Amino acid sequence: MRFIHIADVHLGAEPDAGPLYSGRRAQELWDTFEYVIRVCEEEQADLLLIAGDLFHRQPLLRELKEVDHLFSTLSHTKVVLVAGNHDYIRRDSYYRTFQWSGNVCPLFGETAEYIDLPELRTAVYGLSYHRREIREPLYDRLAAGGVEPVEILVAHGGDEKHIPMDIRKLSAAGFDYIALGHIHKPQAVEKNRIIYAGALEPVDRNDTGPHGYIRGEITPQGVRTQWIPCACREYIHLDLAVDRTDTETSIREKTRKIISENGNENIYKITLKGKRDADISFNTKRIADVGNILEVIDETSPAYDMRRLYEDNRDNLLGQYIRCFDGCAEGSVEYEALCEGVDAILGSR
């Protein structure tokens, strides 16, 4: 039995994507979702498992119709989905009344239920959120029921506010595969068997790293899985080393180069680190103009000539302050305190 496992698609979100991509980033979430549907059809996957947060908020009726049309184009694949904490099933949710295509099997119950798919010799278990937060460990009480030879759990959560999970209990519950959602970073909790697919596309500037989906196969020999990257672009956080020879122009050149090396299509947060010339300051907004950069943070500190500063100020407060740190090594906590104090005193002038 072959399956594809996705989670946290967040259709309807409008991610912050910098000056180049913010206008079209919301559509890219749909584009990548459509791509996965095409993969299901091309590979004739038996199951598409969606582990919550297909939508970023309550789905609009027209959005459900668009999604259902995509599902209806699958000639072989059956779709099993649960609602997560973002698209939870409110009293007025269209999830409650929407009529899905025949190949779609929603598990929208507030308590655990299962779909029996005898043609695949498979049963899929799951439950959906009916409120934003669920602090009870609902999955700890679940166990495979022996309905079919292959049994799968689709689950969303894993933190204190969103169905805490005891991985030891999940592992011992008898499921052949557990498709997890809610954590946006892809990760295998238990190799080949208990896996967070991660967000299909990054939707937040802290969703760093590549994103994609899980391709899996269950045979009499066990479960095999493969993580497949497919996101249009990544959020990347980079530290840029600065030294005393750098100017704002040289930092712009370094920034342009490091972005080119890591992919111009990606979205960046750049942190400047190191010691700059004491006479130099950086306009971070101008540095951010060289590429698709959300933010440039300047964490540099001036590289003061402490000996010269002391000689020029030995008879005033600045000189007395420098004298208190005589002998401290550059790079030590004491030296950082010295630089902070010098900054403050010079700034007060």
Short mmCIF file of C-alpha atoms in Angstrom, two decimals:
data_model
loop_
_atom_site.label_atom_id
_atom_site.label_comp_id
_atom_site.label_asym_id
_atom_site.label_seq_id
_atom_site.Cartn_x
_atom_site.Cartn_y
_atom_site.Cartn_z
CA MET A 1 0.00 0.00 0.00
CA ARG A 2 1.53 3.28 -1.11
CA PHE A 3 0.75 6.61 0.53
CA ILE A 4 1.70 10.27 0.56
CA HIS A 5 1.60 12.13 3.88
CA ILE A 6 1.33 15.92 4.11
CA ALA A 7 0.44 18.33 6.92
CA ASP A 8 0.19 22.03 7.76
CA VAL A 9 -0.54 23.25 4.25
CA HIS A 10 -2.11 26.43 5.69
CA LEU A 11 -4.08 27.42 2.60
CA GLY A 12 -5.28 30.99 3.04
CA ALA A 13 -2.20 32.15 4.91
CA GLU A 14 -0.35 35.23 3.66
CA PRO A 15 3.26 34.66 4.72
CA ASP A 16 5.66 37.55 5.07
CA ALA A 17 7.97 36.97 2.13
CA GLY A 18 9.92 40.17 1.61
CA PRO A 19 9.62 42.71 -1.20
CA LEU A 20 9.92 40.22 -4.06
CA TYR A 21 7.48 37.48 -3.09
CA SER A 22 4.93 38.77 -0.56
CA GLY A 23 2.44 39.57 -3.33
CA ARG A 24 2.38 36.01 -4.64
CA ARG A 25 3.37 33.90 -1.66
CA ALA A 26 -0.24 33.06 -0.71
CA GLN A 27 -0.80 31.58 -4.19
CA GLU A 28 2.40 29.55 -3.94
CA LEU A 29 0.87 27.62 -1.02
CA TRP A 30 -1.96 26.58 -3.36
CA ASP A 31 0.47 25.85 -6.20
CA THR A 32 2.53 23.44 -4.08
CA PHE A 33 -0.62 21.74 -2.79
CA GLU A 34 -1.79 21.25 -6.40
CA TYR A 35 1.64 19.85 -7.22
CA VAL A 36 1.25 17.17 -4.53
CA ILE A 37 -2.16 16.25 -5.95
CA ARG A 38 -0.51 15.76 -9.35
CA VAL A 39 2.17 13.59 -7.74
CA CYS A 40 -0.55 11.41 -6.19
CA GLU A 41 -2.13 10.94 -9.61
CA GLU A 42 1.12 10.30 -11.47
CA GLU A 43 2.31 7.78 -8.89
CA GLN A 44 -1.17 6.29 -8.38
CA ALA A 45 -0.76 6.53 -4.62
CA ASP A 46 -3.36 4.56 -2.69
CA LEU A 47 -3.75 7.13 0.10
CA LEU A 48 -3.20 10.84 0.61
CA LEU A 49 -2.99 11.46 4.38
CA ILE A 50 -3.51 15.09 5.52
CA ALA A 51 -2.57 15.49 9.19
CA GLY A 52 -4.37 18.72 10.03
CA ASP A 53 -4.24 22.44 9.24
CA LEU A 54 -5.04 22.08 5.57
CA PHE A 55 -6.28 25.65 6.01
CA HIS A 56 -4.72 28.49 7.98
CA ARG A 57 -8.12 29.49 9.41
CA GLN A 58 -11.77 28.62 8.93
CA PRO A 59 -12.10 27.55 5.26
CA LEU A 60 -14.37 29.56 3.00
CA LEU A 61 -16.97 27.62 1.05
CA ARG A 62 -15.35 28.51 -2.27
CA GLU A 63 -12.01 27.25 -0.93
CA LEU A 64 -13.52 23.91 0.04
CA LYS A 65 -14.97 23.63 -3.47
CA GLU A 66 -11.55 24.32 -4.99
CA VAL A 67 -9.88 21.72 -2.77
CA ASP A 68 -12.59 19.14 -3.40
CA HIS A 69 -12.27 19.64 -7.14
CA LEU A 70 -8.57 18.86 -6.88
CA PHE A 71 -9.36 15.72 -4.86
CA SER A 72 -11.93 14.68 -7.46
CA THR A 73 -9.25 14.62 -10.17
CA LEU A 74 -7.59 11.66 -8.44
CA SER A 75 -8.54 8.51 -10.32
CA HIS A 76 -7.12 6.08 -7.76
CA THR A 77 -6.11 7.87 -4.56
CA LYS A 78 -8.34 8.07 -1.50
CA VAL A 79 -7.92 11.14 0.69
CA VAL A 80 -8.10 10.99 4.49
CA LEU A 81 -7.92 14.27 6.42
CA VAL A 82 -8.38 15.63 9.94
CA ALA A 83 -8.89 19.22 11.07
CA GLY A 84 -6.13 20.80 13.15
CA ASN A 85 -5.98 23.68 15.59
CA HIS A 86 -5.97 26.34 12.84
CA ASP A 87 -8.89 24.98 10.81
CA TYR A 88 -10.71 23.47 13.81
CA ILE A 89 -14.40 22.60 13.36
CA ARG A 90 -16.38 25.50 14.77
CA ARG A 91 -20.15 25.42 15.17
CA ASP A 92 -20.54 27.38 11.94
CA SER A 93 -17.71 25.65 10.07
CA TYR A 94 -18.43 24.66 6.48
CA TYR A 95 -16.58 21.46 7.31
CA ARG A 96 -19.76 20.31 9.08
CA THR A 97 -22.02 20.38 6.02
CA PHE A 98 -19.75 20.19 2.99
CA GLN A 99 -20.38 17.28 0.62
CA TRP A 100 -17.04 15.82 -0.41
CA SER A 101 -16.28 13.77 -3.50
CA GLY A 102 -16.57 10.00 -3.10
CA ASN A 103 -12.83 9.43 -2.70
CA VAL A 104 -12.55 11.81 0.29
CA CYS A 105 -12.82 10.33 3.79
CA PRO A 106 -12.80 13.06 6.47
CA LEU A 107 -12.26 12.05 10.08
CA PHE A 108 -14.02 15.05 11.63
CA GLY A 109 -15.21 13.47 14.86
CA GLU A 110 -14.27 15.06 18.18
CA THR A 111 -13.36 11.59 19.43
CA ALA A 112 -11.37 8.95 17.62
CA GLU A 113 -12.98 7.09 14.72
CA TYR A 114 -11.71 5.12 11.76
CA ILE A 115 -12.27 4.64 8.04
CA ASP A 116 -12.25 1.04 6.83
CA LEU A 117 -10.76 0.65 3.35
CA PRO A 118 -11.05 -3.09 2.68
CA GLU A 119 -9.91 -2.74 -0.93
CA LEU A 120 -6.57 -1.55 0.48
CA ARG A 121 -6.72 -3.92 3.48
CA THR A 122 -6.21 -0.73 5.49
CA ALA A 123 -7.98 1.16 8.28
CA VAL A 124 -7.14 4.80 9.06
CA TYR A 125 -7.85 6.28 12.51
CA GLY A 126 -8.04 9.89 13.64
CA LEU A 127 -9.93 12.73 15.28
CA SER A 128 -10.32 16.45 14.65
CA TYR A 129 -10.04 19.62 16.69
CA HIS A 130 -13.35 21.24 17.65
CA ARG A 131 -11.60 24.03 19.55
CA ARG A 132 -8.30 25.87 19.18
CA GLU A 133 -6.61 24.24 22.14
CA ILE A 134 -6.84 20.68 23.45
CA ARG A 135 -4.71 20.04 26.50
CA GLU A 136 -5.84 16.45 27.07
CA PRO A 137 -3.51 13.68 25.76
CA LEU A 138 -6.25 12.15 23.60
CA TYR A 139 -3.94 9.96 21.54
CA ASP A 140 -2.53 8.21 24.62
CA ARG A 141 -5.73 6.16 24.88
CA LEU A 142 -5.81 5.05 21.25
CA ALA A 143 -4.80 1.62 19.98
CA ALA A 144 -5.06 -0.16 16.65
CA GLY A 145 -8.26 -2.22 16.67
CA GLY A 146 -7.26 -5.03 14.35
CA VAL A 147 -9.88 -4.05 11.76
CA GLU A 148 -7.51 -4.54 8.81
CA PRO A 149 -3.99 -5.94 8.32
CA VAL A 150 -2.64 -2.38 7.88
CA GLU A 151 -3.66 0.28 10.39
CA ILE A 152 -2.66 3.94 10.30
CA LEU A 153 -3.18 6.85 12.70
CA VAL A 154 -3.43 10.45 11.44
CA ALA A 155 -2.72 12.78 14.36
CA HIS A 156 -2.22 16.53 14.89
CA GLY A 157 -0.50 17.99 17.93
CA GLY A 158 2.36 17.24 20.27
CA ASP A 159 2.77 20.26 22.54
CA GLU A 160 1.24 21.31 25.84
CA LYS A 161 -1.72 23.18 24.32
CA HIS A 162 -2.34 20.91 21.35
CA ILE A 163 -2.90 17.30 22.41
CA PRO A 164 0.29 16.38 24.28
CA MET A 165 1.74 13.07 23.11
CA ASP A 166 3.55 10.31 24.94
CA ILE A 167 5.66 8.84 22.17
CA ARG A 168 6.23 5.59 24.08
CA LYS A 169 2.48 5.02 24.26
CA LEU A 170 2.03 5.93 20.59
CA SER A 171 4.80 3.56 19.59
CA ALA A 172 3.19 0.72 21.54
CA ALA A 173 -0.34 1.38 20.21
CA GLY A 174 0.00 -1.11 17.35
CA PHE A 175 -0.25 1.22 14.35
CA ASP A 176 1.82 0.40 11.28
CA TYR A 177 2.32 4.10 10.54
CA ILE A 178 1.51 7.33 12.41
CA ALA A 179 1.19 10.43 10.21
CA LEU A 180 1.82 13.49 12.38
CA GLY A 181 1.08 17.16 11.87
CA HIS A 182 1.43 20.46 13.79
CA ILE A 183 5.23 20.67 14.06
CA HIS A 184 6.37 22.55 10.95
CA LYS A 185 9.89 21.15 10.83
CA PRO A 186 9.96 17.69 9.21
CA GLN A 187 11.26 15.05 11.61
CA ALA A 188 11.06 11.33 12.24
CA VAL A 189 10.06 10.62 15.84
CA GLU A 190 10.55 6.92 15.14
CA LYS A 191 12.29 5.95 11.91
CA ASN A 192 9.90 5.02 9.09
CA ARG A 193 6.92 4.75 11.45
CA ILE A 194 6.09 7.91 13.44
CA ILE A 195 6.82 11.01 11.38
CA TYR A 196 6.06 14.73 11.27
CA ALA A 197 5.84 15.60 7.58
CA GLY A 198 6.42 19.26 8.45
CA ALA A 199 4.71 22.18 6.75
CA LEU A 200 4.34 21.67 3.02
CA GLU A 201 5.57 25.25 2.49
CA PRO A 202 7.15 27.47 5.16
CA VAL A 203 4.54 29.98 6.37
CA ASP A 204 6.50 31.81 9.06
CA ARG A 205 9.95 33.42 9.02
CA ASN A 206 11.03 30.94 11.71
CA ASP A 207 10.03 27.93 9.54
CA THR A 208 13.62 27.62 8.38
CA GLY A 209 15.04 24.80 6.29
CA PRO A 210 13.53 22.76 3.44
CA HIS A 211 9.88 21.62 3.42
CA GLY A 212 7.96 18.93 1.57
CA TYR A 213 6.07 15.67 2.04
CA ILE A 214 6.48 11.99 2.95
CA ARG A 215 6.26 9.21 0.38
CA GLY A 216 5.68 5.83 2.01
CA GLU A 217 5.03 2.19 1.26
CA ILE A 218 3.76 -0.54 3.56
CA THR A 219 4.57 -4.14 2.61
CA PRO A 220 4.68 -7.44 4.53
CA GLN A 221 8.32 -6.60 5.21
CA GLY A 222 7.41 -3.34 6.97
CA VAL A 223 7.24 0.39 6.27
CA ARG A 224 9.59 2.38 4.08
CA THR A 225 9.42 6.16 3.89
CA GLN A 226 11.19 8.92 2.02
CA TRP A 227 11.02 12.63 2.68
CA ILE A 228 10.63 14.63 -0.55
CA PRO A 229 11.41 18.38 -0.65
CA CYS A 230 9.06 20.40 -2.85
CA ALA A 231 8.63 23.91 -1.42
CA CYS A 232 9.07 26.87 -3.76
CA ARG A 233 11.47 28.62 -1.38
CA GLU A 234 12.95 28.56 2.12
CA TYR A 235 13.39 30.96 5.00
CA ILE A 236 17.13 31.11 5.72
CA HIS A 237 18.81 32.79 8.70
CA LEU A 238 22.46 33.67 8.11
CA ASP A 239 25.22 35.24 10.21
CA LEU A 240 27.53 37.57 8.29
CA ALA A 241 31.01 38.11 9.72
CA VAL A 242 32.15 41.75 9.94
CA ASP A 243 35.66 43.00 10.64
CA ARG A 244 37.42 46.33 11.06
CA THR A 245 38.06 46.71 7.33
CA ASP A 246 34.39 46.55 6.37
CA THR A 247 32.28 49.47 5.21
CA GLU A 248 28.60 49.56 4.41
CA THR A 249 29.42 49.06 0.73
CA SER A 250 31.57 46.00 1.41
CA ILE A 251 28.82 44.54 3.63
CA ARG A 252 26.31 45.03 0.82
CA GLU A 253 28.68 43.16 -1.51
CA LYS A 254 29.15 40.33 1.01
CA THR A 255 25.38 40.10 1.51
CA ARG A 256 24.72 39.90 -2.21
CA LYS A 257 27.31 37.12 -2.53
CA ILE A 258 26.02 35.01 0.37
CA ILE A 259 22.47 35.23 -0.96
CA SER A 260 23.62 34.13 -4.40
CA GLU A 261 25.41 31.14 -2.84
CA ASN A 262 22.31 30.08 -0.87
CA GLY A 263 19.72 30.69 -3.60
CA ASN A 264 18.27 33.97 -4.81
CA GLU A 265 14.75 32.47 -4.66
CA ASN A 266 14.89 32.13 -0.87
CA ILE A 267 13.87 34.58 1.87
CA TYR A 268 16.53 35.82 4.29
CA LYS A 269 17.19 37.17 7.74
CA ILE A 270 20.78 38.44 8.02
CA THR A 271 22.58 39.07 11.32
CA LEU A 272 25.80 41.11 11.23
CA LYS A 273 28.34 39.91 13.81
CA GLY A 274 31.87 40.92 14.74
CA LYS A 275 33.91 44.07 15.34
CA ARG A 276 33.47 47.03 13.01
CA ASP A 277 35.58 50.15 12.68
CA ALA A 278 34.50 52.53 15.45
CA ASP A 279 33.93 55.29 12.89
CA ILE A 280 31.62 53.14 10.74
CA SER A 281 27.88 52.59 11.14
CA PHE A 282 25.57 50.48 8.97
CA ASN A 283 22.22 51.42 7.45
CA THR A 284 20.49 48.05 7.76
CA LYS A 285 17.59 49.08 5.50
CA ARG A 286 20.00 49.87 2.69
CA ILE A 287 21.78 46.54 3.18
CA ALA A 288 18.40 44.74 3.00
CA ASP A 289 17.80 46.26 -0.45
CA VAL A 290 20.37 43.96 -2.10
CA GLY A 291 18.07 40.90 -2.09
CA ASN A 292 14.87 39.39 -0.77
CA ILE A 293 15.65 40.09 2.87
CA LEU A 294 13.04 40.33 5.60
CA GLU A 295 15.38 41.79 8.18
CA VAL A 296 19.00 42.79 8.79
CA ILE A 297 20.07 42.84 12.44
CA ASP A 298 23.27 44.64 13.42
CA GLU A 299 24.90 42.90 16.38
CA THR A 300 28.36 44.30 15.69
CA SER A 301 30.28 46.36 18.22
CA PRO A 302 32.92 49.04 17.63
CA ALA A 303 36.55 47.94 17.55
CA TYR A 304 37.92 50.71 19.79
CA ASP A 305 41.61 51.55 20.13
CA MET A 306 41.40 51.41 23.92
CA ARG A 307 45.00 52.54 24.44
CA ARG A 308 44.46 55.69 22.38
CA LEU A 309 41.09 56.38 24.01
CA TYR A 310 42.67 56.07 27.42
CA GLU A 311 45.60 58.39 26.60
CA ASP A 312 43.19 61.02 25.24
CA ASN A 313 40.84 60.74 28.24
CA ARG A 314 43.00 59.73 31.23
CA ASP A 315 41.77 62.65 33.32
CA ASN A 316 38.01 62.24 32.77
CA LEU A 317 35.25 59.68 33.38
CA LEU A 318 35.99 57.74 30.18
CA GLY A 319 39.64 57.27 31.07
CA GLN A 320 38.78 56.23 34.63
CA TYR A 321 36.29 53.67 33.31
CA ILE A 322 38.82 52.18 30.88
CA ARG A 323 41.40 51.98 33.68
CA CYS A 324 38.99 49.76 35.71
CA PHE A 325 39.24 47.07 32.99
CA ASP A 326 43.00 47.22 32.56
CA GLY A 327 44.38 43.84 31.48
CA CYS A 328 41.11 42.19 30.41
CA ALA A 329 41.42 40.00 27.32
CA GLU A 330 39.65 40.91 24.10
CA GLY A 331 36.68 38.58 23.62
CA SER A 332 36.12 38.07 27.35
CA VAL A 333 32.94 39.02 29.19
CA GLU A 334 34.89 41.83 30.89
CA TYR A 335 35.99 43.21 27.51
CA GLU A 336 32.38 43.18 26.27
CA ALA A 337 31.39 45.12 29.39
CA LEU A 338 34.22 47.57 28.71
CA CYS A 339 32.97 48.15 25.14
CA GLU A 340 29.36 48.57 26.29
CA GLY A 341 30.43 51.14 28.87
CA VAL A 342 32.59 53.04 26.38
CA ASP A 343 29.63 53.09 23.95
CA ALA A 344 27.39 54.53 26.65
CA ILE A 345 29.85 57.21 27.76
CA LEU A 346 30.69 58.30 24.20
CA GLY A 347 26.99 58.27 23.33
CA SER A 348 26.20 60.57 26.24
CA ARG A 349 28.56 63.14 24.81
#
